[in-house]
Coordinates of C-alpha atoms and ligand atoms in Angstrom, one line a residue:
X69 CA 30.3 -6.7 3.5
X70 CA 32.2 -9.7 4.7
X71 CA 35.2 -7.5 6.4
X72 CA 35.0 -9.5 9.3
X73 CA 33.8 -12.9 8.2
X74 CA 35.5 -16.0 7.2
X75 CA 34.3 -17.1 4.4
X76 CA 34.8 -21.1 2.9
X77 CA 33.7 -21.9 -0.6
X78 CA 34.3 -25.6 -1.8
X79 CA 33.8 -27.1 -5.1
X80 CA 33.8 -30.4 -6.7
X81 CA 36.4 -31.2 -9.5
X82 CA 34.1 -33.1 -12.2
X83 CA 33.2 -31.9 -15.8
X84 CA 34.8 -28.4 -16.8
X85 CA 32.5 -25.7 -15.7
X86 CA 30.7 -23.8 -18.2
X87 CA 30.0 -19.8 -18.5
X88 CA 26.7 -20.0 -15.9
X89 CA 29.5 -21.3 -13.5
X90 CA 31.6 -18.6 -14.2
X91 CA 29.2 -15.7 -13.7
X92 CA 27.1 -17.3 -11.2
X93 CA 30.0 -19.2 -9.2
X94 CA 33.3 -18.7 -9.7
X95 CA 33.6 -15.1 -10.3
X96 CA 31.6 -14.2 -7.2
X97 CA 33.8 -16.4 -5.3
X98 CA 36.8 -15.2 -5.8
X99 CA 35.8 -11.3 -5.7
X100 CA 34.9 -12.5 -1.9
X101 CA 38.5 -13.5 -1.6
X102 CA 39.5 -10.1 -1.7
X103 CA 37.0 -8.7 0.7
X104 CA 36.7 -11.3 2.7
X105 CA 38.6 -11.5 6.3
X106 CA 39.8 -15.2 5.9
X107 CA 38.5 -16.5 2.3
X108 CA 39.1 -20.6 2.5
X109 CA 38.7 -21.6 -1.3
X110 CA 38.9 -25.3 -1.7
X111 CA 39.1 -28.3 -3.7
X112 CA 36.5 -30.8 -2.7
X113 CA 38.3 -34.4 -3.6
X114 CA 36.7 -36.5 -1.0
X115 CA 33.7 -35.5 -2.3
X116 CA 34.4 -36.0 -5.7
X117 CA 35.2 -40.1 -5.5
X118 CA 31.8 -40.7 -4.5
X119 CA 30.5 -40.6 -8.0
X120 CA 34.6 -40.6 -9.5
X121 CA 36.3 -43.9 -9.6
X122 CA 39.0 -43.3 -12.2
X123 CA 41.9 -41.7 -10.8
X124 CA 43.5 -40.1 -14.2
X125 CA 39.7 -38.4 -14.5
X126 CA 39.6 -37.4 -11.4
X127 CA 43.4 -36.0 -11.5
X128 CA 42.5 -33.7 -14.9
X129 CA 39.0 -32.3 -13.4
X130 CA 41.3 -31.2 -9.9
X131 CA 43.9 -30.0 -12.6
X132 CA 41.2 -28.1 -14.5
X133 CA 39.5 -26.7 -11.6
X134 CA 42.5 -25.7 -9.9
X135 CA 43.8 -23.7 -13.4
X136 CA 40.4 -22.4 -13.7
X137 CA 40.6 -20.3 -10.3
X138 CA 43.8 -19.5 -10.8
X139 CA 43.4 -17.9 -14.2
X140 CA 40.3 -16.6 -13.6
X141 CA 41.7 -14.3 -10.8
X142 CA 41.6 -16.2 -7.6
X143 CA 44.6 -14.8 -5.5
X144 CA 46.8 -17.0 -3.2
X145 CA 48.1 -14.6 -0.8
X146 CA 44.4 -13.3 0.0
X147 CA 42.5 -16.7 -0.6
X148 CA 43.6 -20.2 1.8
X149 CA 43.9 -22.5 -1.3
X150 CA 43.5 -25.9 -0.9
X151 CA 43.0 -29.9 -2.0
X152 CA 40.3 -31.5 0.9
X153 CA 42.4 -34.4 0.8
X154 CA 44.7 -32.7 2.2
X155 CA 43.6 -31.8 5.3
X156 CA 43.5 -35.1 7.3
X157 CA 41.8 -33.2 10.2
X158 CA 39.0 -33.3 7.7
X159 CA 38.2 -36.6 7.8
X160 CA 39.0 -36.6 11.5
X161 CA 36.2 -34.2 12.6
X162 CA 33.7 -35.5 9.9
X163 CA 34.3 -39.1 12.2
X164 CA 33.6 -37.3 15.2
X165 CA 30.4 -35.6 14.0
X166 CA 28.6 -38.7 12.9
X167 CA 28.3 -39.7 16.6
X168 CA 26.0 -36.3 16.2
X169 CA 24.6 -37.0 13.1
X170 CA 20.8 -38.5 13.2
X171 CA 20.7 -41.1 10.3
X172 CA 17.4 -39.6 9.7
X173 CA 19.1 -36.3 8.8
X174 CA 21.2 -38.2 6.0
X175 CA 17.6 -39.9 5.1
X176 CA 16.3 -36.4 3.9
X177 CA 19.6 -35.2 2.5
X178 CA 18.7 -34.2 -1.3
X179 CA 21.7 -35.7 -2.8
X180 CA 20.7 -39.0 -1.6
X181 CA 17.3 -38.4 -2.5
X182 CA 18.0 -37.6 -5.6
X183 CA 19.8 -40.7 -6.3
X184 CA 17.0 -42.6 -4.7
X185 CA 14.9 -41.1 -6.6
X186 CA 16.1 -41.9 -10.0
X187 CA 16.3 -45.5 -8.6
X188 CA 12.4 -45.6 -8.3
X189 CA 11.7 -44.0 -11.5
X190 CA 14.0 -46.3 -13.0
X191 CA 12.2 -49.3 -10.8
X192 CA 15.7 -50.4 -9.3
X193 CA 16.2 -51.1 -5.9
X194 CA 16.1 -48.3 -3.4
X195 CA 20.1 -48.7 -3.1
X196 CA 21.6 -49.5 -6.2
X197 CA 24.4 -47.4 -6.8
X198 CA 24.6 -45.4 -4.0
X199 CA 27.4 -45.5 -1.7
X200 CA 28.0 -44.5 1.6
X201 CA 30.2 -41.5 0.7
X202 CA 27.0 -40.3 -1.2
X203 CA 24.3 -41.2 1.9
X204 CA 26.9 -39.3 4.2
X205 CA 28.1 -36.4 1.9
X206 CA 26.4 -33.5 4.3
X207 CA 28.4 -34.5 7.4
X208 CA 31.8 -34.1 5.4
X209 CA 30.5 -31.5 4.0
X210 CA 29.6 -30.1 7.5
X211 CA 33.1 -30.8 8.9
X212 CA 34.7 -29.2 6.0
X213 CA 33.2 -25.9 7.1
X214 CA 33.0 -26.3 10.5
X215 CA 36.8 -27.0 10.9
X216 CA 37.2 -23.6 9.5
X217 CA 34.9 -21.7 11.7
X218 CA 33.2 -20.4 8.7
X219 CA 30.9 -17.6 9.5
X220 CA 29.6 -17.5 5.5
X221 CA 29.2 -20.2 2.7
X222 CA 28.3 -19.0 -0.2
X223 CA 26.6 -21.3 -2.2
X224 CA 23.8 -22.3 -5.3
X225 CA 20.3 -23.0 -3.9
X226 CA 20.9 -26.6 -4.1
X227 CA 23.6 -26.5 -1.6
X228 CA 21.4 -24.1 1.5
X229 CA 19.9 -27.5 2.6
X230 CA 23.6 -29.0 3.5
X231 CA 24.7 -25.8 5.0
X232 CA 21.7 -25.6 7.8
X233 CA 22.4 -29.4 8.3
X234 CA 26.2 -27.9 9.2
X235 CA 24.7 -25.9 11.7
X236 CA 22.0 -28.6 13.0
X237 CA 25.3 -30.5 13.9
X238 CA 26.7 -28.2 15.3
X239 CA 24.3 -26.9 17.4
X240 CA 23.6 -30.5 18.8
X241 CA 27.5 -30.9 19.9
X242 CA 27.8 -27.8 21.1
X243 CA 24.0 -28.1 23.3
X244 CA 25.6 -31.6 24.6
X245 CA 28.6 -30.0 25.8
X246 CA 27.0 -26.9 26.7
X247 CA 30.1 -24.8 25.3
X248 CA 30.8 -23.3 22.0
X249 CA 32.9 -25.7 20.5
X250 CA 31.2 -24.9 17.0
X251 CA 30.9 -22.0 14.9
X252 CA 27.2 -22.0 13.3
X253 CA 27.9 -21.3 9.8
X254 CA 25.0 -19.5 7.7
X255 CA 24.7 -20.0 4.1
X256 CA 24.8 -16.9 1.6
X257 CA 23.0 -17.2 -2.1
X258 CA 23.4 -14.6 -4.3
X259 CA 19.8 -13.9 -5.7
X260 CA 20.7 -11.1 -8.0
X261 CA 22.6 -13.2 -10.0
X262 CA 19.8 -14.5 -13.2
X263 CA 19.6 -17.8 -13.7
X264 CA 21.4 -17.9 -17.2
X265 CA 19.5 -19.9 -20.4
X266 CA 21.6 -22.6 -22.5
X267 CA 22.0 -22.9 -25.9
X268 CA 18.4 -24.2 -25.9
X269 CA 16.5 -21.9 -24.0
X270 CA 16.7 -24.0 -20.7
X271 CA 18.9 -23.1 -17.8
X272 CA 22.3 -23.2 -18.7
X273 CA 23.5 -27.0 -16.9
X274 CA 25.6 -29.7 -17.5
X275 CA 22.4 -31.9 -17.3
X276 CA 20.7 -30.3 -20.2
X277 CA 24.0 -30.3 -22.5
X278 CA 23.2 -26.9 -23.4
X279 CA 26.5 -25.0 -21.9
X280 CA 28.8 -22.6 -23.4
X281 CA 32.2 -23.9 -21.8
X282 CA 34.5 -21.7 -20.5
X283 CA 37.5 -22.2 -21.7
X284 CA 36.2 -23.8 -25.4
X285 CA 38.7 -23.3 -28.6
X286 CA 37.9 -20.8 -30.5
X287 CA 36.0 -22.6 -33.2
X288 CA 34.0 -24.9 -31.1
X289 CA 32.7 -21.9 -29.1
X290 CA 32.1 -19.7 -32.9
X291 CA 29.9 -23.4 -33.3
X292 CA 28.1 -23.5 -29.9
X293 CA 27.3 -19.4 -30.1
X294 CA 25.9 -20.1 -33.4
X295 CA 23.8 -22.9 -32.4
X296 CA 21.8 -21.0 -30.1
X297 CA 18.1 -21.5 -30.8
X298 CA 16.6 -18.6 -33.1
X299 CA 13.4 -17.7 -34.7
X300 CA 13.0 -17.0 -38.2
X301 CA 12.1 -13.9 -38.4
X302 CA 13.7 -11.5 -40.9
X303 CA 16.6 -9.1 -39.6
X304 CA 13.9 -6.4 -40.6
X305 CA 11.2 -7.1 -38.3
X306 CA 11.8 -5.0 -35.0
X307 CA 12.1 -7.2 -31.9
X308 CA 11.2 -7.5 -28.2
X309 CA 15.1 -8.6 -27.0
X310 CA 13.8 -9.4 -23.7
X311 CA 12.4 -12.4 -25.8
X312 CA 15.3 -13.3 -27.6
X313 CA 17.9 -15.7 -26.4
X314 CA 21.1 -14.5 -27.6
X315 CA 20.3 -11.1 -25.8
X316 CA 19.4 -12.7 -22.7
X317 CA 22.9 -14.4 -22.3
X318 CA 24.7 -11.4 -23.9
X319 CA 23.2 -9.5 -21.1
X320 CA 24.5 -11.8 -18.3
X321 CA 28.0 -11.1 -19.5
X322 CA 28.3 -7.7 -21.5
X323 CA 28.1 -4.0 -19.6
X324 CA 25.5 -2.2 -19.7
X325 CA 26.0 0.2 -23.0
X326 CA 27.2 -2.5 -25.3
X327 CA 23.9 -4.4 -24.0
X328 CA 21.8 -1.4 -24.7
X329 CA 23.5 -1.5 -28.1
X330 CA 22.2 -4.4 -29.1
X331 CA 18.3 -4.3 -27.5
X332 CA 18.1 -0.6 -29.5
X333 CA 19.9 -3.1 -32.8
X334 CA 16.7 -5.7 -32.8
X335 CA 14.2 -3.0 -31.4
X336 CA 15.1 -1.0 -34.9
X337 CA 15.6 -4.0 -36.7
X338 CA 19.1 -3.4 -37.7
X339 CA 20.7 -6.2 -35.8
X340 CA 20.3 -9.6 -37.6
X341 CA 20.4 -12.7 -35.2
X342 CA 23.7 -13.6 -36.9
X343 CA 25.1 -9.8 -35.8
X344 CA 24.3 -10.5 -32.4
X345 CA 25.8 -14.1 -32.7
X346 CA 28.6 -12.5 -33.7
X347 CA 28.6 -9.8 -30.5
X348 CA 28.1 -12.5 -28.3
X349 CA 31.0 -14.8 -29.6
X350 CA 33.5 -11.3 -29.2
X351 CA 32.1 -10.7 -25.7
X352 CA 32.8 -14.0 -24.6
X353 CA 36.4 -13.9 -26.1
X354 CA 37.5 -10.5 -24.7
X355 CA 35.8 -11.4 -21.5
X356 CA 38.0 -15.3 -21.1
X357 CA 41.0 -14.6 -23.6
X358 CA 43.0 -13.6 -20.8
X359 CA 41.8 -15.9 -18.1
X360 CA 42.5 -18.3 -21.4
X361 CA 45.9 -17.7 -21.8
X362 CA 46.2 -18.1 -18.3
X363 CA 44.7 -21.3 -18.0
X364 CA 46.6 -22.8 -20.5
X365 CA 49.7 -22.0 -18.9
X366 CA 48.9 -23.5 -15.9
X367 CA 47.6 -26.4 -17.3
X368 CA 50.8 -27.1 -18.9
X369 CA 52.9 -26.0 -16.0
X370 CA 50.6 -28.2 -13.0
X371 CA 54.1 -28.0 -10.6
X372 CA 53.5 -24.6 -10.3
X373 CA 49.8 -25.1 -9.0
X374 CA 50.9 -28.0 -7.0
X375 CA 53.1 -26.0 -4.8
X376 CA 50.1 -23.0 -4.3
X377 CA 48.3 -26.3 -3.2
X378 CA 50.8 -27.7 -1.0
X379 CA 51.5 -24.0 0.7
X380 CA 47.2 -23.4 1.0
X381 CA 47.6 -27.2 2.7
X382 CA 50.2 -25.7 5.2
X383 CA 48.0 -22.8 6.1
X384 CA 44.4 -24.3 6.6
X385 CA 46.0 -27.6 8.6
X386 CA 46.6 -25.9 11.9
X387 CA 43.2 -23.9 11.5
X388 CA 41.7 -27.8 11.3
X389 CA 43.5 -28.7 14.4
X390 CA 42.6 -26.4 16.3
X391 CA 39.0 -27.6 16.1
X392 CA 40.1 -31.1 15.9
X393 CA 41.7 -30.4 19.2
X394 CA 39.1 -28.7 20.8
X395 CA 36.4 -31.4 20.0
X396 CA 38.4 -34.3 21.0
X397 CA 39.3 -32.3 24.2
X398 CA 35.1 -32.4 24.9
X399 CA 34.2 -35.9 23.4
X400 CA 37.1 -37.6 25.7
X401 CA 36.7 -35.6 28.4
X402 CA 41.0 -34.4 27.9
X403 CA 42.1 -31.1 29.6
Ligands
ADP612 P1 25.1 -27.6 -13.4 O1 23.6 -27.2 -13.4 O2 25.7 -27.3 -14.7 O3 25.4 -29.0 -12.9 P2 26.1 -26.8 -10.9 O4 24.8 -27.2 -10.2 O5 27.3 -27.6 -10.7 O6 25.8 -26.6 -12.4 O7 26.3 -25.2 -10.5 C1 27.4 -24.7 -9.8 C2 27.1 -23.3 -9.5 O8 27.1 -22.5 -10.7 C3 25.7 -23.1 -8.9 O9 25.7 -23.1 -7.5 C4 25.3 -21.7 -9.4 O10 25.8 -20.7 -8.5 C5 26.0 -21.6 -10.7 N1 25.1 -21.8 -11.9 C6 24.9 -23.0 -12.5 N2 24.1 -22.9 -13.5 C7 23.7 -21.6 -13.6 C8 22.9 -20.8 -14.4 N3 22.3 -21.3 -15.5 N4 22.8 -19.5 -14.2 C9 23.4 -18.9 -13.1 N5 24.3 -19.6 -12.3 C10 24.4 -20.9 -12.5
LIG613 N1 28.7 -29.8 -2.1 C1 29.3 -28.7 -2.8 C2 28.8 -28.8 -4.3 O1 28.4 -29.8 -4.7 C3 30.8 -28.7 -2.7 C4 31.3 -28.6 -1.3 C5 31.8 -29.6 -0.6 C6 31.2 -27.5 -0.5 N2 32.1 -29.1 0.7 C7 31.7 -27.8 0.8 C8 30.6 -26.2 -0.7 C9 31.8 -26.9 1.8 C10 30.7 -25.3 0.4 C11 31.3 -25.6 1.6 O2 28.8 -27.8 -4.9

């Protein structure tokens, strides 16, 4: 589908994603790496110190995002892979696209609003807390993609609003200088993906504290799994298992016959909700005990991932200069 696309995907390193990350995020992600024409997966630091001020957290969430990637499949010679920081063209463009950037575009951006938000409900003052990284976030955002001449970005539905205000930059730089000096980027959101429930029945998010994480140990995940609200109906009693909430994760995760295994289990009332507790936890262990291993490994041996990071560096920086290059040869006026 995206044979002849270049495709950028950029996360932020803070908290340790959880399993709706996995399905919903990460896996698609890098499975676009390897159809992808140009896939640039990337680290998004800048981004990150808005709301991160301490340096060794900061330093473990890059770490742990990195690892997770890498162990999870992502694939170095087919993906560009890369820390934001970086890239100093980054910052570069980003300075040359606020000339283009209304202020009233950053007034409606929902990350800001967000934060302004909780001000008011809160009754602070309008600005209390937030920082200019924060109030500016979409243009970086917007030259981190458009450095790239990304034709796709796939991203959550939060994250649609900050793509199209990519392309309402671009469009306005490349209307001044009547010239394509921008690639309009278009945003992709994978709607067949279900939104997964938490442990309580609400989606899955770090803002409910209801996630399964990835990569827990083994007995902290056998405690989450088992946590996961229930009724108290006898194992007896046949059951609907569209309305049961360990089915509806299992089915997120497991293929299709072990999933019809365990509706036909509660439909018959042979299945107990501690029998399906128990599928759940082995799904979730043969689907990460790999990517586990993996993880660890590369957690422990960071050098390793350094160097991918410092080769992805060496292969998207002349992609950013190009742009760079072409901009400033516009905005001065340079041949
Ligand atoms: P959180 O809600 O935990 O803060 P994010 O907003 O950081 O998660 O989500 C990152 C990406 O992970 C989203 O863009 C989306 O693709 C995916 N994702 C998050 N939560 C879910 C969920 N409950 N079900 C499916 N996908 C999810
Ligand atoms: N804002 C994105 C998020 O919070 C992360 C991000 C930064 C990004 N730059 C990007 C995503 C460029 C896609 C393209 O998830």
């Amino acid at each position: 589908m995206f044979e002849d696309k270049i495709v950028l995907t950029g996360v932020k390193p803070t908290g340790h994603p959880h399993l709706a990350n996995y399905l919903g995020a990460i896996k698609p992600a890098i499975s676009m790496g390897h159809t992808a024409k140009q896939h640039n997966m990337f680290i998004a630091d800048y981004h990150a110190i808005n709301a991160v001020k301490d340096p060794k957290i900061l330093n473990q969430g890059i770490k742990e995002i990195a690892s997770i990637y890498l162990a999870c499949g992502l694939d170095v010679n087919k993906s560009i892979f890369y820390r934001q920081s970086d890239i100093a063209e980054i910052p570069e463009i980003t300075t040359i696209l606020y000339a283009y950037t209304p202020k009233g575009l950053m007034n409606k951006s929902h990350a800001y609003k967000a934060s302004l938000d909780k001000n008011r409900e809160a009754g602070k003052p309008d600005d209390d807390g937030i920082n200019m990284g924060l109030y500016t976030y979409p243009t970086l955002m917007a030259a981190d993609i458009l450095a790239f001449d990304a034709d796709i970005v796939p991203v959550g539905k939060d994250q649609v609003q900050h793509v199209e205000i990519a392309r309402d930059i671009a469009g306005a730089i490349n209307a001044h200088y009547n010239a394509t000096l921008l690639k309009l980027p278009e945003f992709s959101v994978e709607d067949n993906i279900a939104v997964i429930p938490g442990l309580d029945g609400r989606k899955m998010s770090k803002s409910y504290n209801n996630v399964i994480p990835l990569f827990a140990d083994k007995k902290e995940l056998k405690k989450l799994v088992f946590s996961i609200q229930t009724d108290s109906r006898p194992m007896e009693e046949p059951k609907e298992p569209e309305g049961i909430l360990v089915y509806q994760i299992y089915k997120a995760l497991a293929p299709i016959d072990k999933q019809q295994e365990m509706a036909q289990g509660l439909r018959e009332g042979k299945l107990g909700y501690g029998h399906i507790k128990n599928m759940l936890l082995d799904e979730i262990l043969r689907q990460t005990d790999e990517a586990r291993d993996k993880y660890e490994y590369y957690m422990a041996h960071f050098n390793e991932v350094e160097g991918m990071l410092e080769d992805g560096a060496a292969k998207a920086r002349p992609l950013a200069k190009r742009t760079l290059e072409r901009l400033k040869n516009a905005v001065f006026g340079r041949m």
